[in-house]
Structures are given as C-alpha cells and as structure tokens.
PDB file of C-alpha atoms in Angstrom:
ATOM      1  CA  MET A   1      46.108  43.828  98.932  1.00 59.00           C
ATOM      2  CA  ASP A   2      47.322  41.082 101.268  1.00 80.00           C
ATOM      3  CA  LYS A   3      44.504  39.033 102.835  1.00 82.00           C
ATOM      4  CA  GLU A   4      45.954  39.312 106.351  1.00 86.00           C
ATOM      5  CA  LYS A   5      46.191  43.118 106.114  1.00 86.00           C
ATOM      6  CA  LEU A   6      42.625  43.258 104.857  1.00 84.00           C
ATOM      7  CA  ILE A   7      41.387  41.130 107.761  1.00 85.00           C
ATOM      8  CA  ASN A   8      43.108  43.394 110.285  1.00 87.00           C
ATOM      9  CA  GLN A   9      41.758  46.506 108.543  1.00 88.00           C
ATOM     10  CA  ILE A  10      38.200  45.144 108.594  1.00 86.00           C
ATOM     11  CA  MET A  11      38.434  44.236 112.286  1.00 87.00           C
ATOM     12  CA  LYS A  12      39.833  47.707 113.088  1.00 87.00           C
ATOM     13  CA  GLU A  13      37.154  49.559 111.079  1.00 87.00           C
ATOM     14  CA  CYS A  14      34.345  47.510 112.631  1.00 86.00           C
ATOM     15  CA  ALA A  15      35.704  48.152 116.135  1.00 86.00           C
ATOM     16  CA  GLU A  16      35.870  51.914 115.423  1.00 86.00           C
ATOM     17  CA  ASP A  17      32.249  51.812 114.241  1.00 85.00           C
ATOM     18  CA  GLY A  18      31.249  50.209 117.546  1.00 84.00           C
ATOM     19  CA  GLU A  19      30.434  46.837 115.985  1.00 85.00           C
ATOM     20  CA  PRO A  20      33.394  44.542 116.663  1.00 84.00           C
ATOM     21  CA  VAL A  21      33.592  41.315 114.635  1.00 86.00           C
ATOM     22  CA  THR A  22      35.339  38.028 115.231  1.00 87.00           C
ATOM     23  CA  ARG A  23      38.329  36.941 113.207  1.00 86.00           C
ATOM     24  CA  GLU A  24      36.223  34.350 111.343  1.00 88.00           C
ATOM     25  CA  GLU A  25      33.704  37.024 110.339  1.00 89.00           C
ATOM     26  CA  ALA A  26      36.496  39.359 109.234  1.00 88.00           C
ATOM     27  CA  GLU A  27      38.090  36.516 107.181  1.00 88.00           C
ATOM     28  CA  GLU A  28      34.762  35.850 105.475  1.00 89.00           C
ATOM     29  CA  MET A  29      34.314  39.558 104.712  1.00 88.00           C
ATOM     30  CA  ALA A  30      37.878  39.788 103.365  1.00 87.00           C
ATOM     31  CA  GLU A  31      37.351  36.774 101.100  1.00 87.00           C
ATOM     32  CA  MET A  32      34.154  38.259  99.728  1.00 86.00           C
ATOM     33  CA  GLU A  33      35.858  41.594  99.092  1.00 85.00           C
ATOM     34  CA  LEU A  34      38.854  39.997  97.335  1.00 83.00           C
ATOM     35  CA  LYS A  35      36.542  37.831  95.248  1.00 82.00           C
ATOM     36  CA  ALA A  36      34.479  40.888  94.273  1.00 79.00           C
ATOM     37  CA  LYS A  37      37.605  42.760  93.180  1.00 76.00           C
ATOM     38  CA  LYS A  38      38.779  39.748  91.190  1.00 74.00           C
ATOM     39  CA  ASP A  39      35.435  39.271  89.425  1.00 69.00           C
ATOM     40  CA  CYS A  40      35.111  42.942  88.599  1.00 66.00           C
ATOM     41  CA  ARG A  41      34.707  43.478  84.870  1.00 67.00           C
ATOM     42  CA  ARG A  42      35.663  46.626  83.082  1.00 65.00           C
ATOM     43  CA  TYR A  43      33.985  47.225  79.796  1.00 65.00           C
ATOM     44  CA  GLU A  44      35.582  49.334  77.130  1.00 66.00           C
ATOM     45  CA  SER A  45      34.047  50.447  73.905  1.00 64.00           C
ATOM     46  CA  ASP A  46      35.250  48.759  70.782  1.00 62.00           C
ATOM     47  CA  LYS A  47      37.394  51.428  69.172  1.00 64.00           C
ATOM     48  CA  ARG A  48      37.679  49.499  65.937  1.00 68.00           C
ATOM     49  CA  LYS A  49      34.058  50.200  65.063  1.00 69.00           C
ATOM     50  CA  VAL A  50      33.860  53.707  63.684  1.00 73.00           C
ATOM     51  CA  LYS A  51      30.472  55.057  62.788  1.00 74.00           C
ATOM     52  CA  LYS A  52      30.251  56.410  59.298  1.00 77.00           C
ATOM     53  CA  PRO A  53      28.527  59.750  58.979  1.00 80.00           C
ATOM     54  CA  SER A  54      25.126  59.401  57.411  1.00 80.00           C
ATOM     55  CA  THR A  55      24.907  60.526  53.828  1.00 83.00           C
ATOM     56  CA  ARG A  56      21.418  61.924  53.730  1.00 81.00           C
ATOM     57  CA  GLU A  57      20.484  63.789  50.588  1.00 84.00           C
ATOM     58  CA  LYS A  58      18.634  67.029  51.116  1.00 81.00           C
ATOM     59  CA  LYS A  59      15.483  67.303  49.093  1.00 85.00           C
ATOM     60  CA  ILE A  60      15.275  70.354  46.873  1.00 86.00           C
ATOM     61  CA  ASP A  61      12.120  72.367  47.399  1.00 87.00           C
ATOM     62  CA  THR A  62      11.356  73.807  43.968  1.00 88.00           C
ATOM     63  CA  GLU A  63       8.887  76.287  45.417  1.00 89.00           C
ATOM     64  CA  LYS A  64      11.549  77.790  47.677  1.00 88.00           C
ATOM     65  CA  VAL A  65      14.072  77.875  44.827  1.00 87.00           C
ATOM     66  CA  ARG A  66      11.606  79.786  42.624  1.00 89.00           C
ATOM     67  CA  LEU A  67      10.864  82.247  45.434  1.00 87.00           C
ATOM     68  CA  MET A  68      14.565  82.869  46.009  1.00 86.00           C
ATOM     69  CA  GLU A  69      15.042  83.456  42.278  1.00 86.00           C
ATOM     70  CA  LEU A  70      12.222  86.000  42.405  1.00 86.00           C
ATOM     71  CA  PHE A  71      13.750  87.792  45.404  1.00 83.00           C
ATOM     72  CA  ASN A  72      17.146  87.787  43.710  1.00 81.00           C
ATOM     73  CA  TYR A  73      15.630  89.277  40.558  1.00 82.00           C
ATOM     74  CA  CYS A  74      13.804  91.952  42.573  1.00 79.00           C
ATOM     75  CA  LEU A  75      17.008  92.919  44.393  1.00 78.00           C
ATOM     76  CA  LEU A  76      19.089  93.019  41.218  1.00 77.00           C
ATOM     77  CA  GLU A  77      16.525  94.976  39.204  1.00 75.00           C
ATOM     78  CA  PRO A  78      14.856  97.347  41.707  1.00 63.00           C
ATOM     79  CA  ASN A  79      14.270 100.039  39.076  1.00 54.00           C
ATOM     80  CA  ARG A  80      11.797  97.826  37.244  1.00 59.00           C
ATOM     81  CA  ILE A  81       9.639  97.650  40.357  1.00 58.00           C
ATOM     82  CA  ASP A  82       9.864 101.251  41.617  1.00 58.00           C
ATOM     83  CA  ASP A  83      11.705 104.137  39.928  1.00 61.00           C
ATOM     84  CA  GLU A  84      11.811 106.275  43.060  1.00 66.00           C
ATOM     85  CA  LEU A  85      13.682 104.075  45.550  1.00 67.00           C
ATOM     86  CA  PRO A  86      15.576 106.143  48.156  1.00 70.00           C
ATOM     87  CA  PHE A  87      18.528 103.727  48.090  1.00 72.00           C
ATOM     88  CA  LYS A  88      20.628 101.693  45.707  1.00 74.00           C
ATOM     89  CA  ILE A  89      21.320  98.006  46.267  1.00 75.00           C
ATOM     90  CA  GLU A  90      25.015  97.556  45.568  1.00 75.00           C
ATOM     91  CA  PHE A  91      25.798  93.891  46.162  1.00 76.00           C
ATOM     92  CA  VAL A  92      23.613  90.770  46.013  1.00 80.00           C
ATOM     93  CA  SER A  93      24.826  87.263  46.845  1.00 81.00           C
ATOM     94  CA  VAL A  94      22.880  84.008  46.998  1.00 82.00           C
ATOM     95  CA  VAL A  95      24.247  82.126  50.015  1.00 83.00           C
ATOM     96  CA  ASN A  96      21.936  79.122  49.653  1.00 82.00           C
ATOM     97  CA  ASN A  97      19.543  78.759  46.708  1.00 81.00           C
ATOM     98  CA  GLN A  98      16.751  77.563  49.027  1.00 84.00           C
ATOM     99  CA  LYS A  99      17.387  79.668  52.086  1.00 87.00           C
ATOM    100  CA  GLU A 100      19.422  82.874  52.168  1.00 89.00           C
ATOM    101  CA  ILE A 101      20.324  85.942  50.109  1.00 86.00           C
ATOM    102  CA  THR A 102      22.661  88.680  51.316  1.00 88.00           C
ATOM    103  CA  PHE A 103      22.850  92.199  49.934  1.00 83.00           C
ATOM    104  CA  SER A 104      24.296  95.628  50.695  1.00 85.00           C
ATOM    105  CA  ILE A 105      22.703  99.053  50.716  1.00 81.00           C
ATOM    106  CA  GLY A 106      25.369 101.683  51.158  1.00 81.00           C
ATOM    107  CA  GLU A 107      27.586 100.596  54.049  1.00 84.00           C
ATOM    108  CA  ASN A 108      24.911  98.354  55.614  1.00 86.00           C
ATOM    109  CA  ASP A 109      24.719  94.614  55.030  1.00 89.00           C
ATOM    110  CA  TYR A 110      21.437  92.683  55.089  1.00 87.00           C
ATOM    111  CA  SER A 111      20.348  89.091  54.712  1.00 89.00           C
ATOM    112  CA  LEU A 112      17.026  87.632  53.708  1.00 86.00           C
ATOM    113  CA  THR A 113      16.267  84.175  55.084  1.00 89.00           C
ATOM    114  CA  LEU A 114      13.364  82.131  53.745  1.00 87.00           C
ATOM    115  CA  THR A 115      11.669  79.733  56.168  1.00 88.00           C
ATOM    116  CA  LYS A 116       8.987  77.252  55.158  1.00 87.00           C
ATOM    117  CA  HIS A 117       6.815  76.401  58.141  1.00 89.00           C
ATOM    118  CA  ARG A 118       5.295  72.982  58.693  1.00 88.00           C
ATOM    119  CA  LYS A 119       1.564  72.482  58.406  1.00 88.00           C
ATOM    120  CA  LYS A 120      -0.307  72.791  61.705  1.00 87.00           C
ATOM    121  CA  LYS A 121      -1.752  69.551  63.024  1.00 83.00           C
TER     122      LYS A 121
END
C-alpha cells in the first residue's frame, strides 16, 4: 500500500472515531504499520522432513496364546466336553492368536475377545 494513501486512511479513521490526529502523528503510525508488515515472518513447516512410522514390536503374551488355543480346542471339539449340546458349532476362525476367535452356530455369528486387564495400583 502507498504510504500517502495509508496516511490519509489513518487520519480519516481516527477522525471517524472522534480522535483526530495530526499529519505528523498519522505519518508516524503509517511508518510503524509499514515496518510491521515488512518485518512480518511467516513460518512454514519443513516438508522435506518426513517422520518415519515407529516400528514397535508387539510382545507376545504366551499366557493369552495358550488360553486362545484352549478356547479354540473347546470350540472345535465340543463333544468331548458335553455330549448333549443343543447346538453345533459350524465354523471356527482365529482372527488374532492373542485376542479374538470367531465362530458360527447355525446362521448366527459370534466372536470371543480375550482382554488381559492391568494390575490395580
């Protein structure tokens, strides 16, 4: 913006606000405003630095794995546990060997999720 236009605009705005200023005051204000605009810094993120996803290995909980194997065995061989079950398990799938098993009884689908809770403090 032209300095002269800025001076006139400042004088006009101050007069409208009921606080008229002299030309010298308006020039000083205009200089400060132009200097502030000139010194303004715009920061942009460095796009060259790309964060690599962390490669954290999940620890295998052997206790949970053994429990899931037991559940899987019980679902696959229900007749060994109880001969008089009112249903037949048709499909068993291990989704995650530490967490989830899915199975079907008739037309209904089920899932069994194992959660290990933290010790209370």
